[in-house]
mmCIF file of C-alpha atoms in Angstrom:
data_model
loop_
_atom_site.group_PDB
_atom_site.id
_atom_site.type_symbol
_atom_site.label_atom_id
_atom_site.label_comp_id
_atom_site.label_asym_id
_atom_site.label_seq_id
_atom_site.Cartn_x
_atom_site.Cartn_y
_atom_site.Cartn_z
ATOM 1 C CA MET A 116 61.669 -125.655 -147.268
ATOM 2 C CA ASP A 117 58.282 -124.776 -148.732
ATOM 3 C CA TYR A 118 55.827 -122.731 -146.724
ATOM 4 C CA ASP A 119 52.102 -122.241 -147.182
ATOM 5 C CA ASP A 120 51.579 -118.861 -148.881
ATOM 6 C CA ASP A 121 48.420 -118.346 -146.832
ATOM 7 C CA TRP A 122 50.299 -118.528 -143.520
ATOM 8 C CA GLY A 123 49.400 -115.573 -141.318
ATOM 9 C CA HIS A 124 46.317 -114.526 -143.272
ATOM 10 C CA GLY A 125 43.677 -116.645 -141.609
ATOM 11 C CA ASP A 126 40.741 -115.532 -139.524
ATOM 12 C CA TYR A 127 42.179 -114.042 -136.318
ATOM 13 C CA GLY A 128 38.780 -112.915 -135.010
ATOM 14 C CA ASP A 129 39.088 -110.837 -131.858
ATOM 15 C CA TYR A 130 42.818 -110.328 -132.275
ATOM 16 C CA GLY A 131 42.116 -107.398 -134.608
ATOM 17 C CA MET A 132 43.939 -108.853 -137.615
ATOM 18 C CA GLY A 133 41.070 -110.407 -139.571
ATOM 19 C CA GLY A 134 38.708 -108.923 -142.151
ATOM 20 C CA ASP A 135 40.127 -106.102 -144.253
ATOM 21 C CA SER A 136 43.209 -105.537 -142.128
ATOM 22 C CA ASP A 137 46.556 -105.957 -143.870
ATOM 23 C CA GLY A 138 48.223 -107.084 -140.649
ATOM 24 C CA SER A 139 50.434 -103.957 -140.496
ATOM 25 C CA PHE A 140 52.318 -102.756 -137.433
ATOM 26 C CA ASP A 141 49.724 -100.009 -136.938
ATOM 27 C CA ASP A 142 47.002 -102.655 -136.635
ATOM 28 C CA VAL A 143 48.999 -104.500 -134.010
ATOM 29 C CA ARG A 144 49.652 -101.274 -132.115
ATOM 30 C CA ARG A 145 45.969 -100.344 -132.188
ATOM 31 C CA ALA A 146 45.030 -103.838 -130.973
ATOM 32 C CA ALA A 147 47.519 -103.539 -128.147
ATOM 33 C CA GLY A 148 46.107 -100.137 -127.277
ATOM 34 C CA ALA A 149 42.744 -101.722 -126.581
ATOM 35 C CA GLY A 150 44.106 -103.391 -123.478
ATOM 36 C CA SER A 151 43.359 -102.471 -119.888
ATOM 37 C CA GLU A 152 44.759 -99.482 -118.037
ATOM 38 C CA SER A 153 47.167 -101.738 -116.177
ATOM 39 C CA ASP A 154 48.468 -103.123 -119.470
ATOM 40 C CA ARG A 155 49.025 -99.658 -120.927
ATOM 41 C CA SER A 156 50.739 -98.429 -117.793
ATOM 42 C CA LEU A 157 53.622 -100.804 -118.489
ATOM 43 C CA SER A 158 54.636 -98.633 -121.419
ATOM 44 C CA SER A 159 54.616 -95.382 -119.400
ATOM 45 C CA PRO A 160 57.617 -93.132 -120.008
ATOM 46 C CA ASP A 161 59.007 -93.337 -116.491
ATOM 47 C CA GLY A 162 58.953 -97.172 -116.475
ATOM 48 C CA ALA A 163 57.817 -97.225 -112.829
ATOM 49 C CA ALA A 164 55.103 -99.791 -113.440
ATOM 50 C CA ALA A 165 57.515 -102.055 -115.320
ATOM 51 C CA ASP A 166 60.036 -101.871 -112.486
ATOM 52 C CA GLU A 167 57.347 -102.712 -109.956
ATOM 53 C CA ALA A 168 56.241 -105.737 -111.998
ATOM 54 C CA ALA A 169 59.845 -106.935 -112.305
ATOM 55 C CA ARG A 170 60.344 -106.699 -108.534
ATOM 56 C CA ALA A 171 57.143 -108.671 -107.970
ATOM 57 C CA ARG A 172 58.316 -111.443 -110.302
ATOM 58 C CA ALA A 173 61.707 -111.577 -108.586
ATOM 59 C CA ALA A 174 60.023 -111.974 -105.196
ATOM 60 C CA GLU A 175 58.054 -115.025 -106.313
ATOM 61 C CA PRO A 176 59.400 -118.355 -104.994
ATOM 62 C CA LYS A 177 61.444 -120.207 -107.583
ATOM 63 C CA LYS A 178 60.049 -123.519 -108.765
ATOM 64 C CA SER A 179 62.388 -126.476 -108.532
ATOM 65 C CA SER A 180 62.699 -128.619 -111.638
ATOM 66 C CA VAL A 181 61.829 -132.305 -111.589
ATOM 67 C CA PHE A 182 65.026 -133.263 -113.407
ATOM 68 C CA SER A 183 68.519 -131.826 -113.482
ATOM 69 C CA LEU A 184 71.271 -132.581 -115.971
ATOM 70 C CA LYS A 185 74.993 -132.745 -115.402
ATOM 71 C CA GLN A 186 77.400 -133.190 -118.260
ATOM 72 C CA ARG A 187 79.983 -135.937 -117.849
ATOM 73 C CA ASP A 188 83.164 -136.398 -119.813
ATOM 74 C CA GLY A 189 82.630 -138.891 -122.581
ATOM 75 C CA TRP A 190 85.039 -141.371 -124.079
ATOM 76 C CA SER A 191 85.976 -142.784 -127.431
ATOM 77 C CA ASP A 192 87.796 -145.966 -128.310
ATOM 78 C CA GLY A 193 87.616 -145.348 -132.032
ATOM 79 C CA SER A 194 84.649 -147.643 -132.580
ATOM 80 C CA SER A 195 81.075 -146.761 -133.458
ATOM 81 C CA VAL A 196 78.226 -148.238 -131.405
ATOM 82 C CA THR A 197 74.531 -147.752 -132.107
ATOM 83 C CA LEU A 198 72.912 -147.759 -128.670
ATOM 84 C CA ARG A 199 69.640 -149.616 -128.042
ATOM 85 C CA HIS A 200 69.372 -150.002 -124.251
ATOM 86 C CA ALA A 201 70.573 -148.181 -121.127
ATOM 87 C CA ALA A 202 70.381 -148.834 -117.386
ATOM 88 C CA VAL A 203 71.873 -147.132 -114.325
ATOM 89 C CA GLY A 204 72.691 -148.349 -110.817
ATOM 90 C CA GLY A 205 75.191 -147.409 -108.123
ATOM 91 C CA GLY A 206 76.901 -144.783 -110.261
ATOM 92 C CA VAL A 207 77.451 -147.281 -113.087
ATOM 93 C CA VAL A 208 75.938 -146.797 -116.534
ATOM 94 C CA VAL A 209 75.469 -149.851 -118.745
ATOM 95 C CA LEU A 210 74.685 -149.504 -122.419
ATOM 96 C CA ALA A 211 73.857 -152.123 -125.025
ATOM 97 C CA GLY A 212 73.952 -151.782 -128.769
ATOM 98 C CA VAL A 213 75.483 -152.838 -132.051
ATOM 99 C CA ASP A 214 79.087 -152.053 -133.001
ATOM 100 C CA SER A 215 80.585 -151.409 -136.435
ATOM 101 C CA ARG A 216 80.965 -155.162 -137.021
ATOM 102 C CA SER A 217 77.234 -155.693 -136.280
ATOM 103 C CA ASP A 218 78.076 -157.544 -133.063
ATOM 104 C CA GLY A 219 75.982 -156.983 -129.940
ATOM 105 C CA VAL A 220 77.999 -155.329 -127.174
ATOM 106 C CA VAL A 221 77.456 -154.222 -123.572
ATOM 107 C CA ILE A 222 79.400 -151.242 -122.220
ATOM 108 C CA GLN A 223 80.006 -150.848 -118.467
ATOM 109 C CA TRP A 224 80.937 -147.302 -117.462
ATOM 110 C CA ASP A 225 81.748 -146.454 -113.845
ATOM 111 C CA THR A 226 81.124 -142.718 -113.813
ATOM 112 C CA GLU A 227 83.074 -142.292 -110.564
ATOM 113 C CA SER A 228 86.218 -143.979 -111.921
ATOM 114 C CA ALA A 229 88.912 -142.633 -114.203
ATOM 115 C CA ALA A 230 89.225 -146.036 -115.847
ATOM 116 C CA ALA A 231 87.978 -146.482 -119.392
ATOM 117 C CA PRO A 232 84.609 -148.219 -119.834
ATOM 118 C CA ARG A 233 84.658 -151.955 -120.377
ATOM 119 C CA VAL A 234 83.169 -153.287 -123.606
ATOM 120 C CA HIS A 235 81.854 -156.868 -123.738
ATOM 121 C CA LYS A 236 80.759 -158.732 -126.839
ATOM 122 C CA VAL A 237 77.616 -160.711 -125.968
ATOM 123 C CA CYS A 238 76.303 -161.832 -129.359
ATOM 124 C CA GLY A 239 77.007 -161.954 -133.076
ATOM 125 C CA ALA A 240 75.366 -160.248 -136.027
ATOM 126 C CA ASP A 241 72.473 -162.729 -136.126
ATOM 127 C CA GLU A 242 71.351 -161.832 -132.579
ATOM 128 C CA VAL A 243 70.328 -158.685 -130.699
ATOM 129 C CA VAL A 244 70.273 -157.594 -127.060
ATOM 130 C CA HIS A 245 66.610 -157.788 -126.054
ATOM 131 C CA SER A 246 66.833 -156.376 -122.508
ATOM 132 C CA LEU A 247 69.435 -155.036 -120.082
ATOM 133 C CA PHE A 248 69.449 -154.823 -116.266
ATOM 134 C CA ILE A 249 71.756 -153.598 -113.499
ATOM 135 C CA ASP A 250 71.292 -153.896 -109.730
ATOM 136 C CA PRO A 251 71.234 -150.904 -107.324
ATOM 137 C CA THR A 252 74.895 -151.420 -106.318
ATOM 138 C CA GLY A 253 76.090 -151.295 -109.921
ATOM 139 C CA CYS A 254 77.881 -154.629 -109.538
ATOM 140 C CA HIS A 255 75.595 -157.112 -111.292
ATOM 141 C CA VAL A 256 74.530 -156.838 -114.943
ATOM 142 C CA LEU A 257 72.222 -159.124 -116.921
ATOM 143 C CA ALA A 258 71.777 -158.944 -120.695
ATOM 144 C CA CYS A 259 69.123 -161.051 -122.422
ATOM 145 C CA VAL A 260 69.855 -161.877 -126.067
ATOM 146 C CA ARG A 261 67.578 -163.321 -128.766
ATOM 147 C CA ALA A 262 67.628 -164.045 -132.491
ATOM 148 C CA LYS A 263 67.498 -160.870 -134.575
ATOM 149 C CA ASN A 264 64.553 -162.002 -136.678
ATOM 150 C CA SER A 265 62.585 -163.832 -133.991
ATOM 151 C CA ALA A 266 61.146 -162.858 -130.618
ATOM 152 C CA SER A 267 60.612 -166.515 -129.744
ATOM 153 C CA PRO A 268 61.738 -167.372 -126.194
ATOM 154 C CA GLY A 269 63.373 -170.496 -127.611
ATOM 155 C CA THR A 270 66.152 -168.358 -129.078
ATOM 156 C CA ALA A 271 66.850 -166.482 -125.824
ATOM 157 C CA SER A 272 70.077 -166.591 -123.820
ATOM 158 C CA THR A 273 71.058 -164.501 -120.802
ATOM 159 C CA TYR A 274 74.571 -163.335 -119.940
ATOM 160 C CA TYR A 275 75.983 -162.117 -116.641
ATOM 161 C CA MET A 276 78.674 -159.502 -116.074
ATOM 162 C CA HIS A 277 80.182 -158.249 -112.813
ATOM 163 C CA ALA A 278 81.559 -154.771 -112.241
ATOM 164 C CA THR A 279 85.043 -156.053 -111.389
ATOM 165 C CA ARG A 280 84.972 -159.852 -111.677
ATOM 166 C CA PRO A 281 84.741 -162.133 -113.475
ATOM 167 C CA LYS A 282 86.268 -160.249 -116.367
ATOM 168 C CA LYS A 283 84.656 -162.505 -118.942
ATOM 169 C CA VAL A 284 80.988 -162.642 -119.834
ATOM 170 C CA ARG A 285 79.310 -165.706 -118.323
ATOM 171 C CA GLU A 286 76.269 -167.372 -119.837
ATOM 172 C CA PHE A 287 73.414 -167.843 -117.392
ATOM 173 C CA ARG A 288 72.630 -171.337 -118.696
ATOM 174 C CA GLU A 289 69.789 -171.997 -116.273
ATOM 175 C CA ALA A 290 67.820 -169.159 -117.882
ATOM 176 C CA LYS A 291 68.296 -170.363 -121.456
ATOM 177 C CA GLY A 292 65.069 -170.288 -123.442
ATOM 178 C CA VAL A 293 63.544 -167.611 -121.177
ATOM 179 C CA LEU A 294 63.055 -164.169 -122.709
ATOM 180 C CA ILE A 295 63.529 -161.899 -119.690
ATOM 181 C CA GLU A 296 61.508 -158.674 -119.793
ATOM 182 C CA SER A 297 61.976 -157.349 -116.242
ATOM 183 C CA VAL A 298 64.051 -157.863 -113.093
ATOM 184 C CA ALA A 299 63.278 -156.911 -109.476
ATOM 185 C CA TRP A 300 66.225 -156.770 -107.069
ATOM 186 C CA ASP A 301 66.058 -156.849 -103.281
ATOM 187 C CA GLU A 302 67.423 -153.360 -102.631
ATOM 188 C CA GLU A 303 67.978 -154.090 -98.936
ATOM 189 C CA THR A 304 70.103 -157.234 -99.264
ATOM 190 C CA VAL A 305 71.852 -157.191 -102.652
ATOM 191 C CA GLY A 306 75.620 -156.920 -102.229
ATOM 192 C CA ALA A 307 78.790 -156.570 -104.256
ATOM 193 C CA GLU A 308 79.387 -160.326 -104.486
ATOM 194 C CA ASP A 309 75.931 -161.813 -103.935
ATOM 195 C CA THR A 310 72.719 -160.727 -105.633
ATOM 196 C CA ASP A 311 70.672 -162.408 -102.904
ATOM 197 C CA LYS A 312 67.215 -163.436 -104.112
ATOM 198 C CA PHE A 313 65.728 -161.506 -107.012
ATOM 199 C CA LEU A 314 62.777 -161.940 -109.369
ATOM 200 C CA ALA A 315 62.796 -162.114 -113.162
ATOM 201 C CA GLY A 316 59.685 -161.585 -115.300
ATOM 202 C CA ALA A 317 59.427 -163.339 -118.671
ATOM 203 C CA SER A 318 57.699 -162.715 -121.991
ATOM 204 C CA ASP A 319 55.077 -165.411 -121.276
ATOM 205 C CA GLY A 320 53.987 -164.039 -117.881
ATOM 206 C CA SER A 321 56.268 -166.328 -115.871
ATOM 207 C CA ILE A 322 58.022 -165.102 -112.714
ATOM 208 C CA PHE A 323 61.286 -166.782 -111.691
ATOM 209 C CA GLU A 324 63.264 -166.619 -108.454
ATOM 210 C CA ALA A 325 67.038 -166.437 -108.844
ATOM 211 C CA GLN A 326 70.255 -165.880 -106.912
ATOM 212 C CA LEU A 327 73.843 -165.449 -108.141
ATOM 213 C CA THR A 328 77.201 -165.244 -106.364
ATOM 214 C CA THR A 329 80.601 -164.302 -107.778
ATOM 215 C CA LYS A 330 83.837 -165.753 -106.425
ATOM 216 C CA LYS A 331 87.078 -164.834 -108.128
ATOM 217 C CA GLU A 332 86.491 -165.689 -111.788
ATOM 218 C CA HIS A 333 83.441 -167.866 -111.194
ATOM 219 C CA CYS A 334 79.731 -167.135 -111.237
ATOM 220 C CA ILE A 335 77.712 -169.524 -109.085
ATOM 221 C CA VAL A 336 73.990 -169.919 -109.689
ATOM 222 C CA HIS A 337 72.405 -170.724 -106.343
ATOM 223 C CA LYS A 338 68.841 -170.617 -107.563
ATOM 224 C CA TRP A 339 66.732 -170.416 -110.718
ATOM 225 C CA ARG A 340 63.209 -171.715 -110.467
ATOM 226 C CA LEU A 341 59.708 -170.927 -111.670
ATOM 227 C CA VAL A 342 57.513 -169.397 -108.960
ATOM 228 C CA THR A 343 54.297 -168.646 -110.858
ATOM 229 C CA ARG A 344 52.857 -167.776 -114.253
ATOM 230 C CA LEU A 345 50.129 -165.188 -114.771
ATOM 231 C CA LYS A 346 47.089 -166.686 -116.456
ATOM 232 C CA THR A 347 47.022 -164.092 -119.252
ATOM 233 C CA GLY A 348 50.482 -165.111 -120.441
ATOM 234 C CA ALA A 349 51.226 -161.474 -121.289
ATOM 235 C CA PRO A 350 54.816 -160.150 -121.160
ATOM 236 C CA LEU A 351 55.866 -159.025 -117.670
ATOM 237 C CA CYS A 352 57.325 -155.669 -118.638
ATOM 238 C CA GLY A 353 57.619 -154.325 -115.073
ATOM 239 C CA LEU A 354 58.378 -155.992 -111.740
ATOM 240 C CA HIS A 355 59.103 -154.800 -108.199
ATOM 241 C CA PHE A 356 59.201 -156.270 -104.710
ATOM 242 C CA GLN A 357 60.249 -155.117 -101.264
ATOM 243 C CA ARG A 358 60.317 -156.355 -97.705
ATOM 244 C CA LEU A 359 57.677 -155.130 -95.278
ATOM 245 C CA ALA A 360 58.526 -153.877 -91.830
ATOM 246 C CA GLY A 361 56.693 -156.082 -89.359
ATOM 247 C CA ARG A 362 56.437 -156.221 -85.631
ATOM 248 C CA LYS A 363 59.307 -157.631 -83.640
ATOM 249 C CA GLY A 364 59.296 -161.401 -83.739
ATOM 250 C CA GLU A 365 57.058 -161.610 -86.808
ATOM 251 C CA PRO A 366 58.342 -163.402 -89.936
ATOM 252 C CA VAL A 367 59.482 -161.355 -92.915
ATOM 253 C CA SER A 368 56.747 -160.590 -95.445
ATOM 254 C CA PHE A 369 56.844 -159.069 -98.914
ATOM 255 C CA PHE A 370 55.024 -156.629 -101.170
ATOM 256 C CA ALA A 371 55.220 -156.973 -104.968
ATOM 257 C CA MET A 372 53.940 -155.154 -108.053
ATOM 258 C CA ALA A 373 53.941 -156.220 -111.694
ATOM 259 C CA VAL A 374 52.847 -154.727 -115.009
ATOM 260 C CA THR A 375 51.896 -156.667 -118.124
ATOM 261 C CA SER A 376 51.308 -155.303 -121.610
ATOM 262 C CA ASP A 377 49.044 -157.525 -123.696
ATOM 263 C CA PRO A 378 48.609 -156.583 -127.383
ATOM 264 C CA ASN A 379 46.744 -159.835 -128.085
ATOM 265 C CA SER A 380 43.823 -159.236 -125.717
ATOM 266 C CA THR A 381 40.568 -157.734 -127.005
ATOM 267 C CA PRO A 382 40.822 -154.858 -126.466
ATOM 268 C CA SER A 383 44.582 -154.595 -125.907
ATOM 269 C CA MET A 384 45.420 -153.555 -122.360
ATOM 270 C CA THR A 385 48.082 -152.828 -119.763
ATOM 271 C CA SER A 386 47.440 -154.462 -116.383
ATOM 272 C CA LEU A 387 48.772 -153.724 -112.897
ATOM 273 C CA TYR A 388 49.087 -156.509 -110.307
ATOM 274 C CA MET A 389 49.773 -156.201 -106.566
ATOM 275 C CA TRP A 390 50.537 -158.808 -103.901
ATOM 276 C CA THR A 391 50.953 -158.380 -100.149
ATOM 277 C CA GLY A 392 52.014 -160.837 -97.447
ATOM 278 C CA GLY A 393 53.774 -164.158 -97.426
ATOM 279 C CA ASP A 394 57.225 -164.945 -96.063
ATOM 280 C CA THR A 395 58.267 -166.683 -99.311
ATOM 281 C CA PHE A 396 57.687 -165.870 -102.957
ATOM 282 C CA ASP A 397 55.530 -168.972 -103.313
ATOM 283 C CA ARG A 398 53.169 -167.742 -100.592
ATOM 284 C CA LEU A 399 53.302 -164.177 -101.874
ATOM 285 C CA LEU A 400 52.672 -164.650 -105.587
ATOM 286 C CA GLN A 401 49.285 -166.301 -105.425
ATOM 287 C CA PRO A 402 46.746 -165.813 -108.279
ATOM 288 C CA VAL A 403 45.202 -162.322 -108.175
ATOM 289 C CA ASN A 404 43.129 -160.194 -110.509
ATOM 290 C CA PRO A 405 44.797 -157.120 -112.020
ATOM 291 C CA LYS A 406 43.748 -153.677 -110.819
ATOM 292 C CA PRO A 407 43.415 -151.588 -112.768
ATOM 293 C CA ASN A 408 43.363 -152.519 -116.457
ATOM 294 C CA LEU A 409 44.482 -149.612 -118.639
ATOM 295 C CA PRO A 410 43.443 -149.413 -122.310
ATOM 296 C CA GLY A 411 46.078 -150.042 -124.965
ATOM 297 C CA SER A 412 49.474 -151.707 -124.805
ATOM 298 C CA LEU A 413 53.079 -150.741 -125.441
ATOM 299 C CA PRO A 414 55.940 -153.149 -126.126
ATOM 300 C CA ASN A 415 58.131 -150.935 -123.928
ATOM 301 C CA SER A 416 55.673 -150.331 -121.080
ATOM 302 C CA GLU A 417 57.470 -149.907 -117.742
ATOM 303 C CA LEU A 418 56.925 -149.786 -113.986
ATOM 304 C CA ARG A 419 59.008 -147.466 -111.809
ATOM 305 C CA LEU A 420 58.894 -146.757 -108.068
ATOM 306 C CA TYR A 421 60.327 -143.875 -106.089
ATOM 307 C CA HIS A 422 60.853 -143.617 -102.336
ATOM 308 C CA LYS A 423 61.009 -140.227 -100.642
ATOM 309 C CA PRO A 424 63.987 -140.113 -98.265
ATOM 310 C CA ASP A 425 61.885 -138.891 -95.333
ATOM 311 C CA ARG A 426 59.377 -141.726 -95.769
ATOM 312 C CA GLY A 427 61.819 -144.567 -96.287
ATOM 313 C CA ARG A 428 60.492 -147.457 -98.325
ATOM 314 C CA HIS A 429 57.152 -147.699 -96.560
ATOM 315 C CA SER A 430 55.039 -145.550 -98.883
ATOM 316 C CA PRO A 431 56.544 -145.494 -102.388
ATOM 317 C CA PHE A 432 55.230 -143.591 -105.371
ATOM 318 C CA PHE A 433 54.822 -145.515 -108.611
ATOM 319 C CA GLY A 434 54.412 -144.769 -112.300
ATOM 320 C CA VAL A 435 53.294 -147.017 -115.149
ATOM 321 C CA LEU A 436 54.085 -146.066 -118.737
ATOM 322 C CA SER A 437 51.093 -147.027 -120.875
ATOM 323 C CA GLN A 438 49.744 -146.246 -124.317
ATOM 324 C CA VAL A 439 47.319 -143.646 -122.948
ATOM 325 C CA GLY A 440 49.864 -141.921 -120.717
ATOM 326 C CA ILE A 441 51.472 -142.382 -117.309
ATOM 327 C CA TYR A 442 49.303 -143.914 -114.599
ATOM 328 C CA HIS A 443 50.753 -142.926 -111.238
ATOM 329 C CA GLY A 444 49.952 -142.977 -107.563
ATOM 330 C CA ARG A 445 51.245 -143.997 -104.156
ATOM 331 C CA VAL A 446 51.019 -147.364 -102.452
ATOM 332 C CA GLN A 447 50.930 -147.976 -98.707
ATOM 333 C CA PRO A 448 51.849 -151.642 -98.273
ATOM 334 C CA SER A 449 51.665 -153.408 -94.926
ATOM 335 C CA ALA A 450 51.416 -156.970 -93.698
ATOM 336 C CA ARG A 451 47.652 -156.458 -93.348
ATOM 337 C CA GLY A 452 47.105 -155.277 -96.926
ATOM 338 C CA THR A 453 47.947 -152.559 -99.421
ATOM 339 C CA LYS A 454 46.226 -149.227 -99.988
ATOM 340 C CA VAL A 455 46.567 -147.240 -103.200
ATOM 341 C CA ALA A 456 46.370 -143.456 -102.838
ATOM 342 C CA ASP A 457 46.467 -140.508 -105.228
ATOM 343 C CA ALA A 458 46.085 -142.776 -108.274
#
């Protein structure tokens, strides 16, 4: 590796190593000697000051990290898969990629089970997995596939896999021709056999309502219908909804959020939508204006929500991945409206 010969000989100004100095150890020592009395006391022969500083640092409260990592035993079936997508739910990791034969595959790995991961072929070499989703229970998996050389929705197909049954991949024929970009599950009602109602966001700004049930080796589609389409027609790259706690005797109402990333607008932008109220998705997802609009767009922009255990689901935090950074805050949804705090 080639290095710049002038490295280390620039203008260091007040650091005492510029001008005529040759950058020797004596220069560094003299520069260090210009420090304060407290700095010099750390090098005292008896080391008392250093010990005192060490005790002070040890007494400081330890900061907890945002993330923690735990290594899990891997696996190998002798094949080579280039991974493109990953999703996690209910202790199950699903991965999508391309194997050594250039086929598109989905891997289901139950991290709490000793059983080997299950590998499903979902498409051939002329197609790719566009998006991958798993529900909070880890039972229901959706993989949206499209032509390798075209992002046209007309080439899209969606496939369904269950954690235990059916063993074969089932095509979700009702969703054919829809390029799914996001899925929002009902975390309170989704079960091992029935997805209950969930929402799917498409590449053209459409939002669909769907429901699937598995019985033995069969997948039954109870519902797949268009609810609304955002007027911008931008890809719905993030989607979330939840039920609102109402007073006793009041009908169920919903809160929903969506994020679109529009590279074709002038200027390009990422938009955040919010809806509150309505006991059905039709009543909930009425036309609204986005708030806010963030500059720039990313093809992989995302929306994520987090609920603190002590607050339940009533005041979730959210984060939006955008071209200019992460826009985050906290929402306080209620049947009477939604407040956005700390954004």
